[in-house]
mmCIF file of C-alpha atoms in Angstrom:
data_model
loop_
_atom_site.group_PDB
_atom_site.id
_atom_site.type_symbol
_atom_site.label_atom_id
_atom_site.label_comp_id
_atom_site.label_asym_id
_atom_site.label_seq_id
_atom_site.Cartn_x
_atom_site.Cartn_y
_atom_site.Cartn_z
ATOM 1 C CA MET A 294 -200.529 45.692 60.942
ATOM 2 C CA VAL A 295 -199.528 42.529 59.091
ATOM 3 C CA GLU A 296 -196.641 40.469 60.336
ATOM 4 C CA PHE A 297 -194.498 38.381 58.047
ATOM 5 C CA HIS A 298 -193.066 35.156 59.369
ATOM 6 C CA ARG A 299 -190.749 34.288 56.525
ATOM 7 C CA ALA A 300 -187.628 34.133 58.709
ATOM 8 C CA ALA A 301 -188.810 31.084 60.587
ATOM 9 C CA PRO A 302 -189.046 28.733 57.541
ATOM 10 C CA ALA A 303 -185.611 29.903 56.299
ATOM 11 C CA VAL A 304 -184.048 29.173 59.689
ATOM 12 C CA GLU A 305 -185.791 25.825 59.730
ATOM 13 C CA LEU A 306 -184.450 24.978 56.237
ATOM 14 C CA MET A 307 -180.922 25.978 57.262
ATOM 15 C CA GLY A 308 -181.164 23.676 60.275
ATOM 16 C CA GLN A 309 -182.257 20.770 58.061
ATOM 17 C CA HIS A 310 -179.475 21.580 55.597
ATOM 18 C CA ARG A 311 -176.883 21.460 58.417
ATOM 19 C CA CYS A 312 -178.285 18.153 59.602
ATOM 20 C CA ASN A 313 -178.073 16.680 56.082
ATOM 21 C CA LEU A 314 -174.571 18.074 55.660
ATOM 22 C CA ARG A 315 -173.428 16.381 58.888
ATOM 23 C CA ARG A 316 -174.884 13.059 57.697
ATOM 24 C CA TRP A 317 -173.072 13.404 54.344
ATOM 25 C CA GLN A 318 -169.835 14.365 56.079
ATOM 26 C CA HIS A 319 -170.103 11.256 58.222
ATOM 27 C CA LEU A 320 -170.685 9.026 55.160
ATOM 28 C CA VAL A 321 -167.858 10.654 53.211
ATOM 29 C CA TRP A 322 -165.540 10.248 56.203
ATOM 30 C CA GLU A 323 -166.345 6.520 56.412
ATOM 31 C CA VAL A 324 -165.646 6.004 52.692
ATOM 32 C CA VAL A 325 -162.390 8.000 52.796
ATOM 33 C CA SER A 326 -161.234 6.162 55.925
ATOM 34 C CA LYS A 327 -161.919 2.790 54.293
ATOM 35 C CA ASN A 328 -160.038 3.799 51.100
ATOM 36 C CA LEU A 329 -157.082 5.109 53.112
ATOM 37 C CA GLY A 330 -156.956 1.826 55.019
ATOM 38 C CA GLU A 331 -156.860 -0.152 51.751
ATOM 39 C CA VAL A 332 -154.139 2.088 50.308
ATOM 40 C CA GLU A 333 -152.094 1.714 53.498
ATOM 41 C CA MET A 334 -152.433 -2.084 53.367
ATOM 42 C CA ARG A 335 -151.248 -2.159 49.709
ATOM 43 C CA ARG A 336 -148.323 0.124 50.548
ATOM 44 C CA ARG A 337 -147.382 -2.054 53.519
ATOM 45 C CA GLU A 338 -147.508 -5.222 51.357
ATOM 46 C CA GLU A 339 -145.334 -3.608 48.659
ATOM 47 C CA HIS A 340 -142.834 -2.494 51.308
ATOM 48 C CA ASN A 341 -142.741 -5.923 52.929
ATOM 49 C CA ASN A 342 -142.207 -7.602 49.549
ATOM 50 C CA LYS A 343 -139.390 -5.196 48.674
ATOM 51 C CA TYR A 344 -137.671 -5.390 52.069
ATOM 52 C CA GLN A 345 -138.363 -8.949 53.086
ATOM 53 C CA THR A 346 -137.069 -9.746 56.526
ATOM 54 C CA ASN A 347 -138.753 -13.128 56.795
ATOM 55 C CA ILE A 348 -135.998 -14.720 54.664
ATOM 56 C CA LYS A 349 -133.526 -16.823 56.620
ATOM 57 C CA PHE A 350 -130.103 -17.792 55.289
ATOM 58 C CA GLN A 351 -128.199 -20.730 56.697
ATOM 59 C CA PRO A 352 -124.457 -20.728 57.399
ATOM 60 C CA GLY A 353 -122.742 -21.877 54.210
ATOM 61 C CA ASP A 354 -125.382 -20.375 51.866
ATOM 62 C CA ARG A 355 -124.048 -18.248 49.041
ATOM 63 C CA VAL A 356 -125.596 -14.799 48.761
ATOM 64 C CA LEU A 357 -125.274 -11.637 46.690
ATOM 65 C CA LEU A 358 -124.926 -8.221 48.350
ATOM 66 C CA LEU A 359 -126.715 -5.084 47.144
ATOM 67 C CA GLN A 360 -124.152 -2.348 46.414
ATOM 68 C CA PRO A 361 -124.836 0.845 48.370
ATOM 69 C CA GLY A 362 -123.872 3.110 45.482
ATOM 70 C CA ARG A 363 -122.801 2.221 41.988
ATOM 71 C CA ALA A 364 -120.081 4.254 40.257
ATOM 72 C CA HIS A 365 -121.432 3.504 36.791
ATOM 73 C CA LYS A 366 -124.924 2.633 35.582
ATOM 74 C CA MET A 367 -123.583 -0.510 33.905
ATOM 75 C CA ASP A 368 -122.285 -1.873 37.217
ATOM 76 C CA LEU A 369 -124.370 -4.727 38.501
ATOM 77 C CA PRO A 370 -126.645 -3.850 41.442
ATOM 78 C CA TYR A 371 -125.552 -6.965 43.340
ATOM 79 C CA ILE A 372 -121.991 -8.102 43.968
ATOM 80 C CA GLY A 373 -120.728 -11.390 45.220
ATOM 81 C CA PRO A 374 -121.007 -14.202 45.862
ATOM 82 C CA TYR A 375 -120.394 -14.189 49.594
ATOM 83 C CA ARG A 376 -120.752 -17.114 51.962
ATOM 84 C CA VAL A 377 -122.940 -16.723 55.074
ATOM 85 C CA VAL A 378 -120.838 -17.327 58.203
ATOM 86 C CA ALA A 379 -123.320 -16.502 60.962
ATOM 87 C CA GLY A 380 -126.676 -14.896 61.561
ATOM 88 C CA PRO A 381 -129.237 -13.631 61.822
ATOM 89 C CA ASP A 382 -128.764 -11.664 65.020
ATOM 90 C CA GLU A 383 -131.592 -9.870 66.851
ATOM 91 C CA ARG A 384 -131.554 -7.106 64.182
ATOM 92 C CA ASP A 385 -131.677 -9.516 61.181
ATOM 93 C CA ARG A 386 -127.999 -8.950 60.323
ATOM 94 C CA TYR A 387 -125.616 -11.548 58.894
ATOM 95 C CA THR A 388 -121.855 -12.038 58.920
ATOM 96 C CA LEU A 389 -120.393 -12.844 55.490
ATOM 97 C CA ARG A 390 -117.099 -14.112 54.060
ATOM 98 C CA ASP A 391 -115.926 -13.364 50.512
ATOM 99 C CA LEU A 392 -114.121 -15.716 48.131
ATOM 100 C CA HIS A 393 -110.768 -14.542 49.455
ATOM 101 C CA GLY A 394 -111.639 -15.429 53.047
ATOM 102 C CA ARG A 395 -112.153 -11.859 54.270
ATOM 103 C CA ARG A 396 -114.888 -11.504 56.875
ATOM 104 C CA PHE A 397 -117.582 -8.795 56.743
ATOM 105 C CA ASN A 398 -119.955 -8.079 59.618
ATOM 106 C CA GLU A 399 -123.495 -6.810 59.906
ATOM 107 C CA PHE A 400 -125.313 -6.904 56.578
ATOM 108 C CA HIS A 401 -129.067 -6.568 56.948
ATOM 109 C CA VAL A 402 -131.195 -9.288 55.359
ATOM 110 C CA SER A 403 -132.858 -6.712 53.056
ATOM 111 C CA LYS A 404 -129.468 -6.136 51.361
ATOM 112 C CA LEU A 405 -128.927 -9.846 50.624
ATOM 113 C CA LYS A 406 -130.215 -12.100 47.887
ATOM 114 C CA LEU A 407 -129.708 -15.836 47.561
ATOM 115 C CA TRP A 408 -127.163 -16.855 44.923
ATOM 116 C CA PRO A 409 -129.151 -18.342 42.009
ATOM 117 C CA VAL A 410 -128.886 -22.118 42.195
ATOM 118 C CA GLU A 411 -129.732 -22.695 38.529
ATOM 119 C CA GLY A 412 -126.881 -20.353 37.483
ATOM 120 C CA ASP A 413 -123.179 -21.046 37.483
ATOM 121 C CA VAL A 414 -122.070 -23.486 40.140
ATOM 122 C CA LEU A 415 -119.028 -21.998 41.794
ATOM 123 C CA GLU A 416 -116.090 -24.056 42.764
ATOM 124 C CA ASP A 417 -113.513 -22.950 45.292
ATOM 125 C CA ASP A 418 -111.186 -21.744 42.506
ATOM 126 C CA TYR A 419 -113.665 -19.157 41.209
ATOM 127 C CA TYR A 420 -112.271 -15.626 40.792
ATOM 128 C CA VAL A 421 -114.127 -12.368 40.206
ATOM 129 C CA VAL A 422 -113.237 -10.272 37.148
ATOM 130 C CA GLU A 423 -112.642 -6.633 38.050
ATOM 131 C CA GLN A 424 -111.924 -5.361 34.534
ATOM 132 C CA VAL A 425 -110.995 -6.534 31.052
ATOM 133 C CA LEU A 426 -107.949 -4.428 30.126
ATOM 134 C CA ASP A 427 -106.768 -5.487 26.656
ATOM 135 C CA TRP A 428 -106.943 -8.176 23.988
ATOM 136 C CA ARG A 429 -104.536 -10.030 21.726
ATOM 137 C CA ARG A 430 -104.630 -12.743 19.100
ATOM 138 C CA ARG A 431 -102.551 -15.892 19.614
ATOM 139 C CA GLY A 432 -102.920 -17.965 16.496
ATOM 140 C CA ASP A 433 -106.650 -18.405 15.989
ATOM 141 C CA VAL A 434 -107.514 -17.700 19.629
ATOM 142 C CA LEU A 435 -108.522 -14.286 21.004
ATOM 143 C CA GLU A 436 -107.258 -13.719 24.535
ATOM 144 C CA PHE A 437 -108.192 -10.953 26.940
ATOM 145 C CA LEU A 438 -106.049 -9.423 29.671
ATOM 146 C CA VAL A 439 -108.064 -9.724 32.883
ATOM 147 C CA LYS A 440 -107.614 -7.778 36.140
ATOM 148 C CA TRP A 441 -108.886 -9.948 39.009
ATOM 149 C CA ARG A 442 -110.744 -8.403 41.944
ATOM 150 C CA GLY A 443 -108.690 -8.487 45.124
ATOM 151 C CA TYR A 444 -105.384 -9.109 43.338
ATOM 152 C CA SER A 445 -102.594 -6.783 42.201
ATOM 153 C CA GLN A 446 -101.669 -6.156 38.548
ATOM 154 C CA LYS A 447 -98.904 -8.746 38.681
ATOM 155 C CA HIS A 448 -101.673 -11.383 38.875
ATOM 156 C CA ASN A 449 -103.361 -10.193 35.648
ATOM 157 C CA THR A 450 -103.728 -13.065 33.159
ATOM 158 C CA TRP A 451 -104.530 -13.604 29.502
ATOM 159 C CA GLU A 452 -107.724 -15.663 29.231
ATOM 160 C CA PRO A 453 -109.727 -16.973 26.283
ATOM 161 C CA ILE A 454 -113.288 -15.672 26.162
ATOM 162 C CA GLU A 455 -114.689 -19.089 27.146
ATOM 163 C CA ASN A 456 -113.113 -18.697 30.610
ATOM 164 C CA LEU A 457 -115.052 -15.491 31.319
ATOM 165 C CA ASN A 458 -118.544 -15.184 32.767
ATOM 166 C CA ASP A 459 -121.347 -13.496 30.791
ATOM 167 C CA ALA A 460 -120.754 -9.975 32.136
ATOM 168 C CA ALA A 461 -116.996 -10.176 31.500
ATOM 169 C CA GLN A 462 -117.634 -11.554 27.988
ATOM 170 C CA GLU A 463 -119.830 -8.517 27.239
ATOM 171 C CA GLU A 464 -117.084 -6.207 28.512
ATOM 172 C CA ALA A 465 -114.510 -8.069 26.392
ATOM 173 C CA LYS A 466 -116.660 -7.750 23.260
ATOM 174 C CA ALA A 467 -117.151 -4.025 23.905
ATOM 175 C CA LEU A 468 -113.394 -3.612 24.327
ATOM 176 C CA LEU A 469 -112.812 -5.528 21.103
ATOM 177 C CA ASP A 470 -115.275 -3.291 19.220
ATOM 178 C CA GLU A 471 -113.696 -0.160 20.706
ATOM 179 C CA LYS A 472 -110.124 -1.233 19.830
ATOM 180 C CA ASP A 473 -111.137 -2.220 16.276
ATOM 181 C CA MET A 474 -112.625 1.235 15.765
ATOM 182 C CA ASP A 475 -109.437 2.874 17.063
ATOM 183 C CA GLU A 476 -107.267 0.783 14.724
ATOM 184 C CA LEU A 477 -109.410 1.713 11.707
ATOM 185 C CA THR A 478 -109.106 5.470 12.324
#
């Protein structure tokens, strides 16, 4: 009787195949682990750049505050300026004071941005425009009725466009365009 020993080489080949597969799995695991580490480092750097906590503000610095939720997409993401009163505490939080002297506590450093130095230099008599309400013509001068933030309607004033900051000037021009259209129809 003739015996066939074909099963032994097949088992031997399967054993070699498993051995090779384990080597490849090990190599693939090393490559994937290295790539994941690089991706994690990039993600961590992006996060740290976006939420910088290594920034230190000094008392007296002027800062802008990130609004938690904007009512309208045209609202600016940052409001202010505010003056730093104290901080940072152990949780990187600052105490701020607005232009009207009101005090606000506990704003995290990631929500603050330094007031741009090259921009407008604010004096103590700087007021924040809440809304441009109306316009009129006095002689050759266009004036706009301005509602001031933090003040009642009795403090609304008529101002020439030169007295308004860039954002308020844009709002005034949009109001002027809108009113002209209404008058034409």
